[in-house]
PDB file of C-alpha atoms in Angstrom:
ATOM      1  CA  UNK A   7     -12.970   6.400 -11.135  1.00 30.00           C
ATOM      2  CA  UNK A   8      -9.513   7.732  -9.874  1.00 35.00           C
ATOM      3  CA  UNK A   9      -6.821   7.782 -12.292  1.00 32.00           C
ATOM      4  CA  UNK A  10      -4.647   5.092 -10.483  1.00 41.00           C
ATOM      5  CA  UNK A  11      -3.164   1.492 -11.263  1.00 54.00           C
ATOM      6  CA  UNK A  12      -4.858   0.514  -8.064  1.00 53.00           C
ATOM      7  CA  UNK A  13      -8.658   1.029 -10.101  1.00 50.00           C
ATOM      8  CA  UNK A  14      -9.460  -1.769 -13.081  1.00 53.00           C
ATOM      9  CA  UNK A  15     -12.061  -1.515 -15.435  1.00 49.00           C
ATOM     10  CA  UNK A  16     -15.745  -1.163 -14.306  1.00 47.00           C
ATOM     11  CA  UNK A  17     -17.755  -4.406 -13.677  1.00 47.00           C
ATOM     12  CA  UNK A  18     -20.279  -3.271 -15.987  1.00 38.00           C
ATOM     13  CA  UNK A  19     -17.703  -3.384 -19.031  1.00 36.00           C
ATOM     14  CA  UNK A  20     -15.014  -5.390 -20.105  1.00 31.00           C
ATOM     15  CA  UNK A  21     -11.599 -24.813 -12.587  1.00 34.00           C
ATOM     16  CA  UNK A  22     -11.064 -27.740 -11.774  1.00 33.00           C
ATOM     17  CA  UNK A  23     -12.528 -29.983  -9.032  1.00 37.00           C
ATOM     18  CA  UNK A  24     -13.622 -33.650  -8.532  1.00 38.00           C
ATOM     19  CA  UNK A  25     -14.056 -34.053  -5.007  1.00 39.00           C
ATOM     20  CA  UNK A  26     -16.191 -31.970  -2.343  1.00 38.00           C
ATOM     21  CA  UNK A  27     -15.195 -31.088   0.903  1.00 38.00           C
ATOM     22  CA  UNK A  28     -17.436 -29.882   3.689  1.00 39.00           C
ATOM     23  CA  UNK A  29     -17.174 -26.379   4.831  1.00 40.00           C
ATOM     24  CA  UNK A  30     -15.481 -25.724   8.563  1.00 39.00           C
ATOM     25  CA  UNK A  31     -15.037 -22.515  10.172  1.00 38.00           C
ATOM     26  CA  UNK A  32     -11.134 -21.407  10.515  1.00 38.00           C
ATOM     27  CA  UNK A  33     -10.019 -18.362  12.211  1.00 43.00           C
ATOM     28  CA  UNK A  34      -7.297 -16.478  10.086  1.00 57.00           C
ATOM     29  CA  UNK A  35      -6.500 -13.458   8.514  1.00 61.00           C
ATOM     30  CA  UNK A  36      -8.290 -13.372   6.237  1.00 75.00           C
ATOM     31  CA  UNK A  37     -10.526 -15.807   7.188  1.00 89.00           C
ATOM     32  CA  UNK A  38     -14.163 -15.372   5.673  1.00 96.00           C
ATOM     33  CA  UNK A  39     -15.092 -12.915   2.807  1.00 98.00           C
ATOM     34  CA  UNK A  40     -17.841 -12.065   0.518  1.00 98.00           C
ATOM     35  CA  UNK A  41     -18.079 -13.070  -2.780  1.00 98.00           C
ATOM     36  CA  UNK A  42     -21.404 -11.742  -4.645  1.00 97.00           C
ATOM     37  CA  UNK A  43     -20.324 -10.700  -8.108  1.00 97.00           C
ATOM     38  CA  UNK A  44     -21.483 -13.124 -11.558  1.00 97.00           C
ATOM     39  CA  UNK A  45     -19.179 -15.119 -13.023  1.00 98.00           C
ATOM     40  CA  UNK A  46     -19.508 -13.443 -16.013  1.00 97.00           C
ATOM     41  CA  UNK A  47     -19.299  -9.852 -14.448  1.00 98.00           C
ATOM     42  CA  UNK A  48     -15.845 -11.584 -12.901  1.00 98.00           C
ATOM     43  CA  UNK A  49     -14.471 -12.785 -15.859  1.00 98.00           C
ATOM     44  CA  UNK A  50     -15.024  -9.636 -17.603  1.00 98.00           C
ATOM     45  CA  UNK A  51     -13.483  -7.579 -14.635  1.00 98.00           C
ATOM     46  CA  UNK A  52     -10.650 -10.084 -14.980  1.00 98.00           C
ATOM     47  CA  UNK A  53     -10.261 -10.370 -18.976  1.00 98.00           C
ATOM     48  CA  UNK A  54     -10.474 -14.324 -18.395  1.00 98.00           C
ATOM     49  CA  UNK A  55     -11.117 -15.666 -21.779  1.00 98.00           C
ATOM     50  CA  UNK A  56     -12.593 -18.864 -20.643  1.00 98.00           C
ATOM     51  CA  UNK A  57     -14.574 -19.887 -17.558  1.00 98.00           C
ATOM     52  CA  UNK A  58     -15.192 -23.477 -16.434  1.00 98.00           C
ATOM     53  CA  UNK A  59     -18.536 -24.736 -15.228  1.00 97.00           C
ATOM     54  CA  UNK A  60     -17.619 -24.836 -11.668  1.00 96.00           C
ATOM     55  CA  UNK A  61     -16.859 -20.935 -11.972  1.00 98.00           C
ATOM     56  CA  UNK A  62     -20.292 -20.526 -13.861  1.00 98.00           C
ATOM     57  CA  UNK A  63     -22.103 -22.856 -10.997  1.00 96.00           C
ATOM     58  CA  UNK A  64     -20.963 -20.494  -8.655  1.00 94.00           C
ATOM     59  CA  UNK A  65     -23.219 -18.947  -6.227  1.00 94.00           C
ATOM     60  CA  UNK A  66     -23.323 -15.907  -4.670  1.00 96.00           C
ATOM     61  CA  UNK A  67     -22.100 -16.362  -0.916  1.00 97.00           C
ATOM     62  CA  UNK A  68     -21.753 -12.956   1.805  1.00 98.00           C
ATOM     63  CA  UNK A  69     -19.743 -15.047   4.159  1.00 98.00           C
ATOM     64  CA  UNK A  70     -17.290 -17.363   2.012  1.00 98.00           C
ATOM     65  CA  UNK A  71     -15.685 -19.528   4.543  1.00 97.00           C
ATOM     66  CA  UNK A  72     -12.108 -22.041   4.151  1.00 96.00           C
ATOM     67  CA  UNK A  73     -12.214 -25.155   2.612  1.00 94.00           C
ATOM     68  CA  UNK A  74     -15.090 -24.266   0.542  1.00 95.00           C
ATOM     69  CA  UNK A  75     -14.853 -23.285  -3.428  1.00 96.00           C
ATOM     70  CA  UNK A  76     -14.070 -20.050  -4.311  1.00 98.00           C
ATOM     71  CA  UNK A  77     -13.359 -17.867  -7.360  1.00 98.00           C
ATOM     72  CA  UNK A  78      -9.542 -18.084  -9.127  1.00 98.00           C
ATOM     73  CA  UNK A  79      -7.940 -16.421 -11.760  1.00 98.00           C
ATOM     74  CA  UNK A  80      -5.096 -18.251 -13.165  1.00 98.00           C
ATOM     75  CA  UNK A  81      -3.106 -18.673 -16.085  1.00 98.00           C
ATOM     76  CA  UNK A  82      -2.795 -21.753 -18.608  1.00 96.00           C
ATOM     77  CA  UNK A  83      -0.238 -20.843 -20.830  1.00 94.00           C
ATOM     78  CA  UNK A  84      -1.682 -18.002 -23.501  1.00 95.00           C
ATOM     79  CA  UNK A  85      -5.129 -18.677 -21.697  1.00 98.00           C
ATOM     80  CA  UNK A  86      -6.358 -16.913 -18.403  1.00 98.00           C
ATOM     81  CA  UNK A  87      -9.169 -18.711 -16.928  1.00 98.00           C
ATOM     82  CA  UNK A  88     -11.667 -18.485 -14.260  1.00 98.00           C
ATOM     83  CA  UNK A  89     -11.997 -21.029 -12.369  1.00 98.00           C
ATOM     84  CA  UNK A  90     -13.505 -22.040  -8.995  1.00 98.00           C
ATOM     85  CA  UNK A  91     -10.632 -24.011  -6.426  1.00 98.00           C
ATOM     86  CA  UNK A  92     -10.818 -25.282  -2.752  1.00 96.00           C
ATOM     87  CA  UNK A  93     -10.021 -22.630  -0.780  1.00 97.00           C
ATOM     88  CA  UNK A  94      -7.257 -24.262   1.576  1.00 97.00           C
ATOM     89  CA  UNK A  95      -3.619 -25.098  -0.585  1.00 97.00           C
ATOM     90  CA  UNK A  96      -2.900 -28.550  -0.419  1.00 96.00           C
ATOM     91  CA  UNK A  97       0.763 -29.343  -1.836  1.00 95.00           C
ATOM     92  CA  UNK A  98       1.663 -31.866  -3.930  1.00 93.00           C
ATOM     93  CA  UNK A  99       3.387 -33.852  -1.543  1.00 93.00           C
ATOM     94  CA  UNK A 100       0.390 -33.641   1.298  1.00 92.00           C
ATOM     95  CA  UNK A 101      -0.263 -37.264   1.935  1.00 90.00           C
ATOM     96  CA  UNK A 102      -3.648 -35.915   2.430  1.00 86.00           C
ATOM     97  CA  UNK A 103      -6.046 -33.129   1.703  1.00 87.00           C
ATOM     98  CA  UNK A 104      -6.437 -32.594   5.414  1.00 88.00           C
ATOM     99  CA  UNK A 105      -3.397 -30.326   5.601  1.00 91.00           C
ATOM    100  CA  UNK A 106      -5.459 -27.573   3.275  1.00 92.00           C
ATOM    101  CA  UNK A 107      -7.371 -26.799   6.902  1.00 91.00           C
ATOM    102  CA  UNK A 108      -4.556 -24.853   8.148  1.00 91.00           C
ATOM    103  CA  UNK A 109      -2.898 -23.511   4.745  1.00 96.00           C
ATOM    104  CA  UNK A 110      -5.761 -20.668   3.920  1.00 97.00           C
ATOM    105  CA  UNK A 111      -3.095 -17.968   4.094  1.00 97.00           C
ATOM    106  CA  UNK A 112       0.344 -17.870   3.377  1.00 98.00           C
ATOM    107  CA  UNK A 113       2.665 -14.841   4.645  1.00 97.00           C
ATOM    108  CA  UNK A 114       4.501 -12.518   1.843  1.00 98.00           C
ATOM    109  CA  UNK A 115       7.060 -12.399   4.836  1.00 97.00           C
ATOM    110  CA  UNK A 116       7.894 -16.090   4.112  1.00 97.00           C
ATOM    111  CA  UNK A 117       6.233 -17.269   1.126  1.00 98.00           C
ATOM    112  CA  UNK A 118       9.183 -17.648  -0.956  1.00 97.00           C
ATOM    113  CA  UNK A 119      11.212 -19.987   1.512  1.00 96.00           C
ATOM    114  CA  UNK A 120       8.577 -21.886   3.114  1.00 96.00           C
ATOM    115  CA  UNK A 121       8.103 -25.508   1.653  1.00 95.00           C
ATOM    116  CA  UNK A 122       4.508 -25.392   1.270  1.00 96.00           C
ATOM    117  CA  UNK A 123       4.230 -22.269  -0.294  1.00 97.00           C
ATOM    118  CA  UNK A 124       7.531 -21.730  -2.564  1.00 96.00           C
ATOM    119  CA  UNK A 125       7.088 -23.848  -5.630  1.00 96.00           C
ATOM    120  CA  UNK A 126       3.445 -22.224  -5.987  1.00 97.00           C
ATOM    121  CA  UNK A 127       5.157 -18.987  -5.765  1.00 98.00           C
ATOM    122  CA  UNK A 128       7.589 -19.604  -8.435  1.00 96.00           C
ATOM    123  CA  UNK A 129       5.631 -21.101 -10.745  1.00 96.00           C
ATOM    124  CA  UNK A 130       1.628 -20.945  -9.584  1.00 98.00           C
ATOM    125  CA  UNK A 131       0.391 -17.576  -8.775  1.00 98.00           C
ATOM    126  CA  UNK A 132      -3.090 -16.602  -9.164  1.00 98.00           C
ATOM    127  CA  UNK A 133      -5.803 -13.787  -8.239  1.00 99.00           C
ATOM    128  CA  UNK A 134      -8.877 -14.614  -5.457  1.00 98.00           C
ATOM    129  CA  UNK A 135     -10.988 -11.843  -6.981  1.00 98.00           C
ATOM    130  CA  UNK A 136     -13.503 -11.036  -3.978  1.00 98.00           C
ATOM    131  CA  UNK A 137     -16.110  -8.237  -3.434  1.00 98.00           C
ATOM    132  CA  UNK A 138     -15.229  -7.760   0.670  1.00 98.00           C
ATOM    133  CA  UNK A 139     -13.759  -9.125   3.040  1.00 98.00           C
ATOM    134  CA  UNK A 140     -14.694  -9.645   7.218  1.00 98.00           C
ATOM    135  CA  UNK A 141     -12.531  -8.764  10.075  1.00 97.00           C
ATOM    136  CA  UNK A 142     -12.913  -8.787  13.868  1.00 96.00           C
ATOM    137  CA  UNK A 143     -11.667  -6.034  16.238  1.00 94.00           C
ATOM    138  CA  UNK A 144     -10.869  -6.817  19.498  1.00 89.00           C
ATOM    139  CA  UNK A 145     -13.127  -5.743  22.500  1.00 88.00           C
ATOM    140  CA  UNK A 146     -12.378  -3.575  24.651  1.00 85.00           C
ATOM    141  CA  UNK A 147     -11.734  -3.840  28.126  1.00 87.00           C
ATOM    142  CA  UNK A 148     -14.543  -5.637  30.156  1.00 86.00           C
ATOM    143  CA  UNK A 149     -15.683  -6.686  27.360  1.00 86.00           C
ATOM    144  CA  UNK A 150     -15.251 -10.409  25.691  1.00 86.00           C
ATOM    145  CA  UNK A 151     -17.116 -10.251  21.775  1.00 91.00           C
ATOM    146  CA  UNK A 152     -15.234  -8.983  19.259  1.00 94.00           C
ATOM    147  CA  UNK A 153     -17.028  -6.692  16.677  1.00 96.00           C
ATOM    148  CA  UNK A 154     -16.986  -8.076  13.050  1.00 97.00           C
ATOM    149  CA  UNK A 155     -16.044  -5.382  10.302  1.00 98.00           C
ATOM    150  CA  UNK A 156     -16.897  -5.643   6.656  1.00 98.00           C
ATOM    151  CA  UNK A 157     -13.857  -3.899   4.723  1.00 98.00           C
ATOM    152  CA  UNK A 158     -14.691  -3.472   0.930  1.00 98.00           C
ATOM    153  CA  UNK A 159     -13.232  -0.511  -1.725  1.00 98.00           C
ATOM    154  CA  UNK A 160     -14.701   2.593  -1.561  1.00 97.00           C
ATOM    155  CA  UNK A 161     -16.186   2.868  -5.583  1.00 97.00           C
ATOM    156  CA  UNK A 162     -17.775  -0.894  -5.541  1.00 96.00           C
ATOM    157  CA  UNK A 163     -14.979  -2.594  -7.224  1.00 97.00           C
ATOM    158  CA  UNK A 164     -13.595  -6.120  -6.116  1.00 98.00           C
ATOM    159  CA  UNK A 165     -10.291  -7.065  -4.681  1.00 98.00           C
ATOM    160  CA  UNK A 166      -7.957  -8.616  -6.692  1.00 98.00           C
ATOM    161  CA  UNK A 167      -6.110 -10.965  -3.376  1.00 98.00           C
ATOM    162  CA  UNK A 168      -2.841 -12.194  -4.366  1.00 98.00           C
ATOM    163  CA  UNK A 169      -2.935 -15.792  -4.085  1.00 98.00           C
ATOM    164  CA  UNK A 170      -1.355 -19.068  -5.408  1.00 98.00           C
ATOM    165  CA  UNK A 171      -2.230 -22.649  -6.382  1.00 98.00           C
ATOM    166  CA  UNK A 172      -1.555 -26.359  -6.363  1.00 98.00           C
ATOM    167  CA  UNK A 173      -3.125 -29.152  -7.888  1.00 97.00           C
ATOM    168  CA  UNK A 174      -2.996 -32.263  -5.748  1.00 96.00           C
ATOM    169  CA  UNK A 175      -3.659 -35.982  -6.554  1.00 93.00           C
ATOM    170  CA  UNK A 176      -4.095 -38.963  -4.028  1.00 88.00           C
ATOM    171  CA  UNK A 177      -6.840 -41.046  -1.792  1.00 83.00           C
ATOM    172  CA  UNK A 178     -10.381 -39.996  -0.813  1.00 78.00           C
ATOM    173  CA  UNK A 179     -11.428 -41.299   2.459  1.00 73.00           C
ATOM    174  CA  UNK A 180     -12.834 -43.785   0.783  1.00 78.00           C
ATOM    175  CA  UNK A 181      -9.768 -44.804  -0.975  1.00 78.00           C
ATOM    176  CA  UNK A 182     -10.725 -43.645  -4.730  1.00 85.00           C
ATOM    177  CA  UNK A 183      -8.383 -41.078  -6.185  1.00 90.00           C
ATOM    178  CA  UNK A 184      -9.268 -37.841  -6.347  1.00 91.00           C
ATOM    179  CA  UNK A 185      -7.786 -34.451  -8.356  1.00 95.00           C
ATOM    180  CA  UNK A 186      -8.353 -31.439  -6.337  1.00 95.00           C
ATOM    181  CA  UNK A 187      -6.728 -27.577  -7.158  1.00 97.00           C
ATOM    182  CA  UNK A 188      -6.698 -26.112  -4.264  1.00 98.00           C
ATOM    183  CA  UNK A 189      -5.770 -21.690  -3.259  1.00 98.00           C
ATOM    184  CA  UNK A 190      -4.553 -19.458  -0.538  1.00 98.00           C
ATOM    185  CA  UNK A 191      -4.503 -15.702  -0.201  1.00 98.00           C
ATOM    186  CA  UNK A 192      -1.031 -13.657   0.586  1.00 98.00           C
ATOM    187  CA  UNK A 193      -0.767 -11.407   3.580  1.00 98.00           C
ATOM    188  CA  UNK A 194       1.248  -8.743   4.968  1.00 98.00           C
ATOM    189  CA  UNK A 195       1.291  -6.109   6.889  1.00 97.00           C
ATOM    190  CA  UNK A 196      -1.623  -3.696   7.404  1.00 97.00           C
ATOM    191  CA  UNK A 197      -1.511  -0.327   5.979  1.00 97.00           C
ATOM    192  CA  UNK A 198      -2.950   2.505   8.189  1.00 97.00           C
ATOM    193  CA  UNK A 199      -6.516   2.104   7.280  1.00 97.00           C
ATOM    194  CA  UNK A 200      -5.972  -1.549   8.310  1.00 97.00           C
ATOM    195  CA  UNK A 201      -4.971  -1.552  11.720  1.00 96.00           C
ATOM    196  CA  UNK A 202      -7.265   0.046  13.130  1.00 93.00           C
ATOM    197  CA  UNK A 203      -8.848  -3.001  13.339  1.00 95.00           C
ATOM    198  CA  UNK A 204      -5.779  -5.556  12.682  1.00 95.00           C
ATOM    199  CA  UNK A 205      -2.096  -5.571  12.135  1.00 95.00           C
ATOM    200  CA  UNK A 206      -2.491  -7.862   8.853  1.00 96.00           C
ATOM    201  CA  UNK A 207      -3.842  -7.766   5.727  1.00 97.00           C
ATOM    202  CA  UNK A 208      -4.437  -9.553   2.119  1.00 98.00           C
ATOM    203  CA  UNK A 209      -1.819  -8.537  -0.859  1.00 98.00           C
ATOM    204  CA  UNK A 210      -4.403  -6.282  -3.106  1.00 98.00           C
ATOM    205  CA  UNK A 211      -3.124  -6.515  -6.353  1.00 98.00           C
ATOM    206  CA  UNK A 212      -3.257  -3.428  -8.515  1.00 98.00           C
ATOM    207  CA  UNK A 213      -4.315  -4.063 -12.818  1.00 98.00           C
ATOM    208  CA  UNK A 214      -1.055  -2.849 -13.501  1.00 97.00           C
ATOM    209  CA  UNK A 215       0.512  -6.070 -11.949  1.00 98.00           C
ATOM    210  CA  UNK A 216      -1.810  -8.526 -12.898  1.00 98.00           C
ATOM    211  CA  UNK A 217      -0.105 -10.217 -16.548  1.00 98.00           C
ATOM    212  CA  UNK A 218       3.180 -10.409 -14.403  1.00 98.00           C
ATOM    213  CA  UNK A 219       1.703 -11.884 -11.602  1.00 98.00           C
ATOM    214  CA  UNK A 220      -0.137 -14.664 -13.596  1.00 98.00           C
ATOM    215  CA  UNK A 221       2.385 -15.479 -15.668  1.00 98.00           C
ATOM    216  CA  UNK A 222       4.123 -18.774 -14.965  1.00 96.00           C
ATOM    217  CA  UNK A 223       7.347 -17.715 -16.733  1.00 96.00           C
ATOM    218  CA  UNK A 224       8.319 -15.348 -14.185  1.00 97.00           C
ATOM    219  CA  UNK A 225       9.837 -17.146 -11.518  1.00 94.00           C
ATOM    220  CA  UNK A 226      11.848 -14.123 -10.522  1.00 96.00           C
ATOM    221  CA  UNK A 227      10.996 -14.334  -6.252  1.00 94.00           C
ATOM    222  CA  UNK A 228      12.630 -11.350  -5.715  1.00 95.00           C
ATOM    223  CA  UNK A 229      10.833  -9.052  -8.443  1.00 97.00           C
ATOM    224  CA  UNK A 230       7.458 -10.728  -7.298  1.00 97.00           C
ATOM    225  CA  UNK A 231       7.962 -10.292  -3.661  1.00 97.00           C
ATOM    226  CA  UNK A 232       7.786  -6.901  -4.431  1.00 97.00           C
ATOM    227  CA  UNK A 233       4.300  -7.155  -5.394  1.00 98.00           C
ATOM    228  CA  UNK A 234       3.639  -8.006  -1.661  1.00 98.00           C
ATOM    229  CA  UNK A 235       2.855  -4.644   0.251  1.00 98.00           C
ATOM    230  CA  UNK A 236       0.088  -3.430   1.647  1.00 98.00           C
ATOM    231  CA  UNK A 237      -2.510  -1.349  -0.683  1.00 97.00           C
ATOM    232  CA  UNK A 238      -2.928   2.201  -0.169  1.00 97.00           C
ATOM    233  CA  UNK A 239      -5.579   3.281   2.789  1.00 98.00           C
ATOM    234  CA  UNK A 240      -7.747   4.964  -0.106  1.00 97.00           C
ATOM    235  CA  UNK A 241      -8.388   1.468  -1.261  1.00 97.00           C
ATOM    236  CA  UNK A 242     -10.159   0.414   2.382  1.00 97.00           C
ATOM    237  CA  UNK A 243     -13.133   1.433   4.014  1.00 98.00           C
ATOM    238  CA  UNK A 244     -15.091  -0.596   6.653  1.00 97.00           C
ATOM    239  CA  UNK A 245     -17.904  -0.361   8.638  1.00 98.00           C
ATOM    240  CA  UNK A 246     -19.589  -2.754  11.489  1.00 97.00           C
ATOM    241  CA  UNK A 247     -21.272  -5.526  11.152  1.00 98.00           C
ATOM    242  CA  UNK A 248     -24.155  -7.899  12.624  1.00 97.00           C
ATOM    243  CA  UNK A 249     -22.466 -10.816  14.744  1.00 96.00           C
ATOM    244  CA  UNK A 250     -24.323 -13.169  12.251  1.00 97.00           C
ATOM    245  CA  UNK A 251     -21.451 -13.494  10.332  1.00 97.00           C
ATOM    246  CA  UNK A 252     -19.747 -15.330  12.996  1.00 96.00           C
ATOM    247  CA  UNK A 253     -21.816 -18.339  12.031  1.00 96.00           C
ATOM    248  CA  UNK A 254     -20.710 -19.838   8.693  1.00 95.00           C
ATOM    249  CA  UNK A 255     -24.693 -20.948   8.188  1.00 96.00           C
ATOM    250  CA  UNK A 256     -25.036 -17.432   7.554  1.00 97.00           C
ATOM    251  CA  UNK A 257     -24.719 -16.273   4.168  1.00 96.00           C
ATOM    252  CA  UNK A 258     -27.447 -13.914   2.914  1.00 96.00           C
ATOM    253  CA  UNK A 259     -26.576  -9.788   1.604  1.00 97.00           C
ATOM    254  CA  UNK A 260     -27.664  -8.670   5.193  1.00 97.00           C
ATOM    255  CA  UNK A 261     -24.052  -9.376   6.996  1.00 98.00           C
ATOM    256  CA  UNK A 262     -22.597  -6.519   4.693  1.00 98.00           C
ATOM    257  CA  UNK A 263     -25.018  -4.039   6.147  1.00 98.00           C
ATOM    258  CA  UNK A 264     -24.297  -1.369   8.765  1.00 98.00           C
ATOM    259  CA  UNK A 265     -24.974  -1.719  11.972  1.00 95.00           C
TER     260      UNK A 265
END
């Protein structure tokens, strides 16, 4: 393993929902990733010291889409937890969760000033710890599909995505109230590796940066918005993929595979 702060421990070493909501397919950056690892192989990777049971109910999905549940690491005061949250940040003062459809993302360009986004950045920051993530390149010309790219580190290792959190209370459709905590992953701008295929990409956030980033004290914008550049190209490698993962229905190992 290279002697970086960009490489963590191995994965062979060292949440909170009450309402579903039905997976739709969104087109973002980043938009659909994989996320295949055990809860307990997470946690460990992650020194949580306490996972919920909707983190250990968790199953393994190859083509994680928006508004569905995905893995969080977050901090409750001396506790870091895993957790699993509705991927699509809902603020507080959303008069309902439908806003979440359009909030998977959140730019590191504005993330600090924007309403939705800047009390979450001040006080709730957390880590979307995937194994991969999807991106498609545009055609070229005369062509219309775009070709799908799975982008995952070169030793194995997951991502650890910069994201942050809200918890939200307020009506169901069916006019019950419901508590849902709810993520988004930080972008930026792509490092080399990156743009080959796209000018974006998720924060990555080295082990060295983790205790800072999780910890709700630090409401310093400016020292945390330095956290938000893109990772260095020896952290990226990609390689084509079947069009299968277009469809969200699709979520078996074979998407990751070469074509």
């Amino acid at each position: 393993m290279a002697a970086s702060a960009w490489f963590g421990a191995s994965m062979t070493g060292r949440g909170y929902r009450e309402r579903a909501v039905a997976p739709r397919t969104v087109t973002a950056m980043c938009g659909r990733f994989v996320s295949s690892s055990a809860p307990d192989e997470i946690a460990r990777y992650f020194d949580a010291d306490e996972t919920s049971e909707q983190a250990l109910e968790h199953q393994p999905n190859f083509n994680t889409a928006p508004t569905t549940d995905v893995f969080v690491v977050y901090q409750d005061g001396a506790t870091r937890r895993l957790d699993a949250f509705h991927w699509g940040l809902v603020p507080r003062w959303a008069k309902d969760l439908s806003i979440g459809n359009r909030m998977i993302n959140a730019r590191a360009e504005t993330v600090a000033s924007k309403p939705s986004f800047r009390s979450a950045f001040a006080k709730r920051r957390c880590i979307v710890p995937v194994d991969g993530f999807y991106e498609w390149k545009a055609p070229p010309p005369g062509e219309k599909k775009k070709q799908p790219y799975f982008i995952h580190r070169p030793d194995g290792e997951p991502y650890a995505f910069a994201g942050l959190w809200e918890q939200w209370k307020g009506p169901d459709r069916d006019g019950s109230e419901v508590t849902v905590r709810s993520t988004t992953i930080i972008t930026c701008g792509a490092n080399d590796a990156m743009s080959a295929i796209h000018d974006r990409m998720p924060v990555i956030l080295p082990p060295s940066e983790w205790a800072t980033w999780l910890a709700p004290e630090v409401a310093d914008t400016d020292l945390l918005g330095k956290f938000l550049v893109p990772a260095p190209d020896g952290l990226i490698t990609m390689h084509p993929v079947s069009t299968d993962v277009n469809s969200v229905r699709n979520k078996g190992d074979h998407l990751t595979a070469e074509i």
